[in-house]
Amino acid sequence: MLKIFQKILGVKYLINKASGEVHIIKNINGACGVDKMAKKNKLYATERKYQKLLKSGELKLNGCVHCFKETDTD
């Protein structure tokens, strides 16, 4: 997703739908492995959408050990 659209739309998170791993877009680095993620598994989320996913339990979400350490449970 182009960075200009991310800022306009307020997108903050990239979620891997297959693994439930959550990345903070502005903190993503090479160690995260986002470039290897299949497009069909990428879900871009705003803060509001992320909070809804957390509450719903639809996906078992876990923060990335490299860019979202605060919520990493592995």
mmCIF file of N, CA, C and O in Angstrom:
data_model
loop_
_atom_site.group_PDB
_atom_site.id
_atom_site.type_symbol
_atom_site.label_atom_id
_atom_site.label_comp_id
_atom_site.label_asym_id
_atom_site.label_seq_id
_atom_site.Cartn_x
_atom_site.Cartn_y
_atom_site.Cartn_z
ATOM 1 N N MET A 1 0.854 -1.169 0.000
ATOM 2 C CA MET A 1 0.000 0.000 0.000
ATOM 3 C C MET A 1 0.903 1.237 0.000
ATOM 4 O O MET A 1 1.872 1.299 0.736
ATOM 5 N N LEU A 2 0.587 2.198 -0.807
ATOM 6 C CA LEU A 2 1.394 3.408 -0.882
ATOM 7 C C LEU A 2 1.323 4.189 0.422
ATOM 8 O O LEU A 2 0.265 4.307 1.035
ATOM 9 N N LYS A 3 2.464 4.727 0.830
ATOM 10 C CA LYS A 3 2.540 5.429 2.113
ATOM 11 C C LYS A 3 1.599 6.623 2.190
ATOM 12 O O LYS A 3 1.050 6.914 3.238
ATOM 13 N N ILE A 4 1.399 7.309 1.084
ATOM 14 C CA ILE A 4 0.505 8.481 1.091
ATOM 15 C C ILE A 4 -0.918 8.063 1.447
ATOM 16 O O ILE A 4 -1.598 8.728 2.223
ATOM 17 N N PHE A 5 -1.362 6.921 0.915
ATOM 18 C CA PHE A 5 -2.706 6.438 1.216
ATOM 19 C C PHE A 5 -2.800 5.941 2.658
ATOM 20 O O PHE A 5 -3.830 6.088 3.304
ATOM 21 N N GLN A 6 -1.729 5.358 3.165
ATOM 22 C CA GLN A 6 -1.719 4.911 4.548
ATOM 23 C C GLN A 6 -1.933 6.086 5.489
ATOM 24 O O GLN A 6 -2.700 5.997 6.441
ATOM 25 N N LYS A 7 -1.261 7.194 5.219
ATOM 26 C CA LYS A 7 -1.396 8.369 6.076
ATOM 27 C C LYS A 7 -2.782 8.973 5.971
ATOM 28 O O LYS A 7 -3.386 9.365 6.967
ATOM 29 N N ILE A 8 -3.308 9.060 4.751
ATOM 30 C CA ILE A 8 -4.636 9.644 4.548
ATOM 31 C C ILE A 8 -5.708 8.808 5.234
ATOM 32 O O ILE A 8 -6.607 9.335 5.884
ATOM 33 N N LEU A 9 -5.612 7.495 5.108
ATOM 34 C CA LEU A 9 -6.621 6.598 5.665
ATOM 35 C C LEU A 9 -6.397 6.270 7.138
ATOM 36 O O LEU A 9 -7.262 5.704 7.793
ATOM 37 N N GLY A 10 -5.239 6.595 7.666
ATOM 38 C CA GLY A 10 -4.950 6.320 9.070
ATOM 39 C C GLY A 10 -4.546 4.886 9.346
ATOM 40 O O GLY A 10 -4.678 4.395 10.465
ATOM 41 N N VAL A 11 -4.004 4.210 8.345
ATOM 42 C CA VAL A 11 -3.591 2.812 8.505
ATOM 43 C C VAL A 11 -2.314 2.767 9.344
ATOM 44 O O VAL A 11 -1.339 3.453 9.056
ATOM 45 N N LYS A 12 -2.336 1.968 10.407
ATOM 46 C CA LYS A 12 -1.188 1.869 11.305
ATOM 47 C C LYS A 12 -0.616 0.462 11.388
ATOM 48 O O LYS A 12 0.539 0.296 11.745
ATOM 49 N N TYR A 13 -1.435 -0.542 11.092
ATOM 50 C CA TYR A 13 -1.029 -1.924 11.321
ATOM 51 C C TYR A 13 -1.110 -2.761 10.048
ATOM 52 O O TYR A 13 -1.972 -2.538 9.198
ATOM 53 N N LEU A 14 -0.216 -3.734 9.959
ATOM 54 C CA LEU A 14 -0.267 -4.754 8.922
ATOM 55 C C LEU A 14 -0.394 -6.087 9.652
ATOM 56 O O LEU A 14 0.450 -6.432 10.482
ATOM 57 N N ILE A 15 -1.462 -6.808 9.341
ATOM 58 C CA ILE A 15 -1.745 -8.063 10.025
ATOM 59 C C ILE A 15 -1.626 -9.217 9.041
ATOM 60 O O ILE A 15 -2.177 -9.164 7.942
ATOM 61 N N ASN A 16 -0.902 -10.250 9.445
ATOM 62 C CA ASN A 16 -0.825 -11.471 8.655
ATOM 63 C C ASN A 16 -2.020 -12.329 9.061
ATOM 64 O O ASN A 16 -2.073 -12.836 10.181
ATOM 65 N N LYS A 17 -2.985 -12.476 8.158
ATOM 66 C CA LYS A 17 -4.215 -13.213 8.484
ATOM 67 C C LYS A 17 -3.943 -14.684 8.750
ATOM 68 O O LYS A 17 -4.663 -15.313 9.527
ATOM 69 N N ALA A 18 -2.916 -15.249 8.136
ATOM 70 C CA ALA A 18 -2.618 -16.671 8.312
ATOM 71 C C ALA A 18 -2.040 -16.970 9.697
ATOM 72 O O ALA A 18 -2.413 -17.945 10.337
ATOM 73 N N SER A 19 -1.138 -16.109 10.171
ATOM 74 C CA SER A 19 -0.479 -16.371 11.451
ATOM 75 C C SER A 19 -0.999 -15.507 12.590
ATOM 76 O O SER A 19 -0.730 -15.800 13.752
ATOM 77 N N GLY A 20 -1.695 -14.408 12.264
ATOM 78 C CA GLY A 20 -2.190 -13.501 13.291
ATOM 79 C C GLY A 20 -1.137 -12.537 13.803
ATOM 80 O O GLY A 20 -1.344 -11.828 14.774
ATOM 81 N N GLU A 21 0.008 -12.497 13.135
ATOM 82 C CA GLU A 21 1.082 -11.607 13.559
ATOM 83 C C GLU A 21 0.780 -10.167 13.149
ATOM 84 O O GLU A 21 0.413 -9.903 12.021
ATOM 85 N N VAL A 22 0.958 -9.247 14.081
ATOM 86 C CA VAL A 22 0.650 -7.835 13.866
ATOM 87 C C VAL A 22 1.944 -7.034 13.795
ATOM 88 O O VAL A 22 2.815 -7.182 14.652
ATOM 89 N N HIS A 23 2.052 -6.184 12.772
ATOM 90 C CA HIS A 23 3.210 -5.322 12.579
ATOM 91 C C HIS A 23 2.758 -3.870 12.629
ATOM 92 O O HIS A 23 1.706 -3.537 12.087
ATOM 93 N N ILE A 24 3.560 -3.005 13.242
ATOM 94 C CA ILE A 24 3.323 -1.566 13.191
ATOM 95 C C ILE A 24 4.050 -1.082 11.944
ATOM 96 O O ILE A 24 5.272 -1.234 11.830
ATOM 97 N N ILE A 25 3.320 -0.514 11.015
ATOM 98 C CA ILE A 25 3.876 -0.171 9.707
ATOM 99 C C ILE A 25 5.098 0.728 9.802
ATOM 100 O O ILE A 25 6.095 0.489 9.123
ATOM 101 N N LYS A 26 5.073 1.724 10.651
ATOM 102 C CA LYS A 26 6.201 2.652 10.715
ATOM 103 C C LYS A 26 7.454 2.025 11.343
ATOM 104 O O LYS A 26 8.539 2.566 11.213
ATOM 105 N N ASN A 27 7.316 0.881 12.003
ATOM 106 C CA ASN A 27 8.455 0.215 12.653
ATOM 107 C C ASN A 27 8.941 -1.021 11.907
ATOM 108 O O ASN A 27 9.869 -1.676 12.369
ATOM 109 N N ILE A 28 8.327 -1.365 10.797
ATOM 110 C CA ILE A 28 8.701 -2.583 10.062
ATOM 111 C C ILE A 28 10.140 -2.477 9.576
ATOM 112 O O ILE A 28 10.566 -1.453 9.062
ATOM 113 N N ASN A 29 10.880 -3.565 9.752
ATOM 114 C CA ASN A 29 12.249 -3.632 9.252
ATOM 115 C C ASN A 29 12.453 -4.964 8.533
ATOM 116 O O ASN A 29 11.534 -5.787 8.464
ATOM 117 N N GLY A 30 13.626 -5.199 8.000
ATOM 118 C CA GLY A 30 13.911 -6.401 7.220
ATOM 119 C C GLY A 30 13.713 -7.695 7.992
ATOM 120 O O GLY A 30 13.370 -8.730 7.408
ATOM 121 N N ALA A 31 13.927 -7.677 9.283
ATOM 122 C CA ALA A 31 13.798 -8.882 10.100
ATOM 123 C C ALA A 31 12.345 -9.349 10.241
ATOM 124 O O ALA A 31 12.097 -10.507 10.558
ATOM 125 N N CYS A 32 11.393 -8.464 9.989
ATOM 126 C CA CYS A 32 9.971 -8.809 10.130
ATOM 127 C C CYS A 32 9.522 -9.836 9.085
ATOM 128 O O CYS A 32 8.603 -10.606 9.330
ATOM 129 N N GLY A 33 10.129 -9.837 7.914
ATOM 130 C CA GLY A 33 9.766 -10.781 6.868
ATOM 131 C C GLY A 33 8.469 -10.454 6.160
ATOM 132 O O GLY A 33 7.854 -11.334 5.555
ATOM 133 N N VAL A 34 8.045 -9.209 6.206
ATOM 134 C CA VAL A 34 6.793 -8.794 5.575
ATOM 135 C C VAL A 34 6.852 -8.985 4.061
ATOM 136 O O VAL A 34 5.853 -9.311 3.431
ATOM 137 N N ASP A 35 8.041 -8.840 3.476
ATOM 138 C CA ASP A 35 8.186 -8.987 2.035
ATOM 139 C C ASP A 35 7.912 -10.418 1.565
ATOM 140 O O ASP A 35 7.580 -10.641 0.404
ATOM 141 N N LYS A 36 7.993 -11.374 2.470
ATOM 142 C CA LYS A 36 7.726 -12.778 2.131
ATOM 143 C C LYS A 36 6.260 -13.166 2.335
ATOM 144 O O LYS A 36 5.847 -14.259 1.986
ATOM 145 N N MET A 37 5.479 -12.270 2.913
ATOM 146 C CA MET A 37 4.070 -12.524 3.211
ATOM 147 C C MET A 37 3.250 -12.504 1.921
ATOM 148 O O MET A 37 3.409 -11.611 1.092
ATOM 149 N N ALA A 38 2.378 -13.496 1.747
ATOM 150 C CA ALA A 38 1.498 -13.545 0.576
ATOM 151 C C ALA A 38 0.498 -12.391 0.620
ATOM 152 O O ALA A 38 0.010 -12.032 1.688
ATOM 153 N N LYS A 39 0.206 -11.818 -0.550
ATOM 154 C CA LYS A 39 -0.720 -10.683 -0.611
ATOM 155 C C LYS A 39 -2.087 -11.023 -0.034
ATOM 156 O O LYS A 39 -2.718 -10.191 0.597
ATOM 157 N N LYS A 40 -2.542 -12.270 -0.246
ATOM 158 C CA LYS A 40 -3.868 -12.654 0.247
ATOM 159 C C LYS A 40 -3.930 -12.691 1.778
ATOM 160 O O LYS A 40 -5.005 -12.657 2.355
ATOM 161 N N ASN A 41 -2.765 -12.753 2.428
ATOM 162 C CA ASN A 41 -2.721 -12.803 3.888
ATOM 163 C C ASN A 41 -2.532 -11.442 4.533
ATOM 164 O O ASN A 41 -2.552 -11.318 5.748
ATOM 165 N N LYS A 42 -2.316 -10.401 3.726
ATOM 166 C CA LYS A 42 -2.082 -9.064 4.269
ATOM 167 C C LYS A 42 -3.401 -8.356 4.544
ATOM 168 O O LYS A 42 -4.267 -8.286 3.689
ATOM 169 N N LEU A 43 -3.512 -7.836 5.751
ATOM 170 C CA LEU A 43 -4.682 -7.055 6.142
ATOM 171 C C LEU A 43 -4.174 -5.766 6.758
ATOM 172 O O LEU A 43 -3.474 -5.784 7.780
ATOM 173 N N TYR A 44 -4.491 -4.643 6.107
ATOM 174 C CA TYR A 44 -4.107 -3.334 6.626
ATOM 175 C C TYR A 44 -5.222 -2.844 7.533
ATOM 176 O O TYR A 44 -6.394 -2.941 7.184
ATOM 177 N N ALA A 45 -4.844 -2.312 8.703
ATOM 178 C CA ALA A 45 -5.858 -1.921 9.681
ATOM 179 C C ALA A 45 -5.543 -0.581 10.331
ATOM 180 O O ALA A 45 -4.392 -0.265 10.610
ATOM 181 N N THR A 46 -6.610 0.157 10.595
ATOM 182 C CA THR A 46 -6.501 1.387 11.371
ATOM 183 C C THR A 46 -6.527 0.995 12.845
ATOM 184 O O THR A 46 -6.769 -0.166 13.193
ATOM 185 N N GLU A 47 -6.319 1.958 13.716
ATOM 186 C CA GLU A 47 -6.382 1.696 15.162
ATOM 187 C C GLU A 47 -7.758 1.155 15.545
ATOM 188 O O GLU A 47 -7.876 0.207 16.320
ATOM 189 N N ARG A 48 -8.787 1.740 14.980
ATOM 190 C CA ARG A 48 -10.168 1.331 15.289
ATOM 191 C C ARG A 48 -10.439 -0.114 14.856
ATOM 192 O O ARG A 48 -11.002 -0.906 15.613
ATOM 193 N N LYS A 49 -10.020 -0.451 13.636
ATOM 194 C CA LYS A 49 -10.239 -1.814 13.131
ATOM 195 C C LYS A 49 -9.430 -2.826 13.942
ATOM 196 O O LYS A 49 -9.903 -3.920 14.244
ATOM 197 N N TYR A 50 -8.221 -2.443 14.321
ATOM 198 C CA TYR A 50 -7.374 -3.319 15.130
ATOM 199 C C TYR A 50 -8.032 -3.617 16.485
ATOM 200 O O TYR A 50 -8.067 -4.762 16.926
ATOM 201 N N GLN A 51 -8.571 -2.588 17.124
ATOM 202 C CA GLN A 51 -9.253 -2.771 18.407
ATOM 203 C C GLN A 51 -10.479 -3.664 18.270
ATOM 204 O O GLN A 51 -10.752 -4.493 19.142
ATOM 205 N N LYS A 52 -11.215 -3.523 17.166
ATOM 206 C CA LYS A 52 -12.376 -4.384 16.918
ATOM 207 C C LYS A 52 -11.952 -5.836 16.763
ATOM 208 O O LYS A 52 -12.606 -6.739 17.278
ATOM 209 N N LEU A 53 -10.848 -6.073 16.044
ATOM 210 C CA LEU A 53 -10.349 -7.438 15.867
ATOM 211 C C LEU A 53 -9.912 -8.038 17.201
ATOM 212 O O LEU A 53 -10.136 -9.220 17.460
ATOM 213 N N LEU A 54 -9.295 -7.229 18.046
ATOM 214 C CA LEU A 54 -8.885 -7.705 19.370
ATOM 215 C C LEU A 54 -10.088 -8.126 20.208
ATOM 216 O O LEU A 54 -10.077 -9.183 20.837
ATOM 217 N N LYS A 55 -11.117 -7.298 20.200
ATOM 218 C CA LYS A 55 -12.315 -7.581 21.001
ATOM 219 C C LYS A 55 -13.101 -8.766 20.473
ATOM 220 O O LYS A 55 -13.655 -9.538 21.249
ATOM 221 N N SER A 56 -13.155 -8.896 19.153
ATOM 222 C CA SER A 56 -13.967 -9.957 18.555
ATOM 223 C C SER A 56 -13.336 -11.342 18.726
ATOM 224 O O SER A 56 -14.044 -12.342 18.748
ATOM 225 N N GLY A 57 -12.013 -11.388 18.811
ATOM 226 C CA GLY A 57 -11.349 -12.681 18.909
ATOM 227 C C GLY A 57 -11.374 -13.451 17.601
ATOM 228 O O GLY A 57 -11.079 -14.635 17.568
ATOM 229 N N GLU A 58 -11.727 -12.766 16.524
ATOM 230 C CA GLU A 58 -11.810 -13.380 15.198
ATOM 231 C C GLU A 58 -10.470 -13.988 14.780
ATOM 232 O O GLU A 58 -10.410 -15.082 14.243
ATOM 233 N N LEU A 59 -9.398 -13.256 15.047
ATOM 234 C CA LEU A 59 -8.047 -13.725 14.785
ATOM 235 C C LEU A 59 -7.287 -13.772 16.100
ATOM 236 O O LEU A 59 -7.471 -12.920 16.958
ATOM 237 N N LYS A 60 -6.439 -14.768 16.260
ATOM 238 C CA LYS A 60 -5.571 -14.809 17.437
ATOM 239 C C LYS A 60 -4.372 -13.920 17.113
ATOM 240 O O LYS A 60 -3.485 -14.308 16.371
ATOM 241 N N LEU A 61 -4.384 -12.689 17.635
ATOM 242 C CA LEU A 61 -3.372 -11.701 17.281
ATOM 243 C C LEU A 61 -2.186 -11.748 18.233
ATOM 244 O O LEU A 61 -2.338 -11.933 19.431
ATOM 245 N N ASN A 62 -1.003 -11.588 17.640
ATOM 246 C CA ASN A 62 0.237 -11.606 18.393
ATOM 247 C C ASN A 62 1.167 -10.579 17.765
ATOM 248 O O ASN A 62 1.349 -10.562 16.548
ATOM 249 N N GLY A 63 1.781 -9.733 18.556
ATOM 250 C CA GLY A 63 2.685 -8.712 18.034
ATOM 251 C C GLY A 63 3.973 -9.303 17.500
ATOM 252 O O GLY A 63 4.454 -10.327 17.982
ATOM 253 N N CYS A 64 4.539 -8.648 16.514
ATOM 254 C CA CYS A 64 5.814 -9.057 15.922
ATOM 255 C C CYS A 64 6.938 -8.829 16.936
ATOM 256 O O CYS A 64 6.989 -7.792 17.587
ATOM 257 N N VAL A 65 7.834 -9.772 17.044
ATOM 258 C CA VAL A 65 8.940 -9.672 17.992
ATOM 259 C C VAL A 65 9.909 -8.554 17.599
ATOM 260 O O VAL A 65 10.633 -8.039 18.452
ATOM 261 N N HIS A 66 9.902 -8.140 16.350
ATOM 262 C CA HIS A 66 10.841 -7.130 15.883
ATOM 263 C C HIS A 66 10.276 -5.710 15.902
ATOM 264 O O HIS A 66 11.011 -4.769 16.155
ATOM 265 N N CYS A 67 8.988 -5.540 15.619
ATOM 266 C CA CYS A 67 8.466 -4.181 15.480
ATOM 267 C C CYS A 67 7.285 -3.865 16.411
ATOM 268 O O CYS A 67 6.847 -2.725 16.467
ATOM 269 N N PHE A 68 6.778 -4.847 17.134
ATOM 270 C CA PHE A 68 5.629 -4.609 18.033
ATOM 271 C C PHE A 68 5.809 -5.463 19.296
ATOM 272 O O PHE A 68 4.957 -6.267 19.666
ATOM 273 N N LYS A 69 6.943 -5.282 19.951
ATOM 274 C CA LYS A 69 7.348 -6.107 21.101
ATOM 275 C C LYS A 69 6.382 -6.045 22.266
ATOM 276 O O LYS A 69 6.253 -6.995 23.023
ATOM 277 N N GLU A 70 5.655 -4.918 22.395
ATOM 278 C CA GLU A 70 4.772 -4.735 23.538
ATOM 279 C C GLU A 70 3.684 -5.812 23.617
ATOM 280 O O GLU A 70 3.229 -6.153 24.697
ATOM 281 N N THR A 71 3.252 -6.332 22.473
ATOM 282 C CA THR A 71 2.178 -7.323 22.464
ATOM 283 C C THR A 71 2.635 -8.703 22.033
ATOM 284 O O THR A 71 1.823 -9.580 21.801
ATOM 285 N N ASP A 72 3.951 -8.916 21.940
ATOM 286 C CA ASP A 72 4.475 -10.226 21.547
ATOM 287 C C ASP A 72 4.331 -11.197 22.698
ATOM 288 O O ASP A 72 4.766 -10.911 23.815
ATOM 289 N N THR A 73 3.726 -12.338 22.444
ATOM 290 C CA THR A 73 3.521 -13.343 23.493
ATOM 291 C C THR A 73 4.331 -14.620 23.263
ATOM 292 O O THR A 73 4.242 -15.550 24.057
ATOM 293 N N ASP A 74 5.096 -14.669 22.188
ATOM 294 C CA ASP A 74 5.899 -15.871 21.903
ATOM 295 C C ASP A 74 7.198 -15.861 22.655
ATOM 296 O O ASP A 74 7.806 -14.934 22.940
#
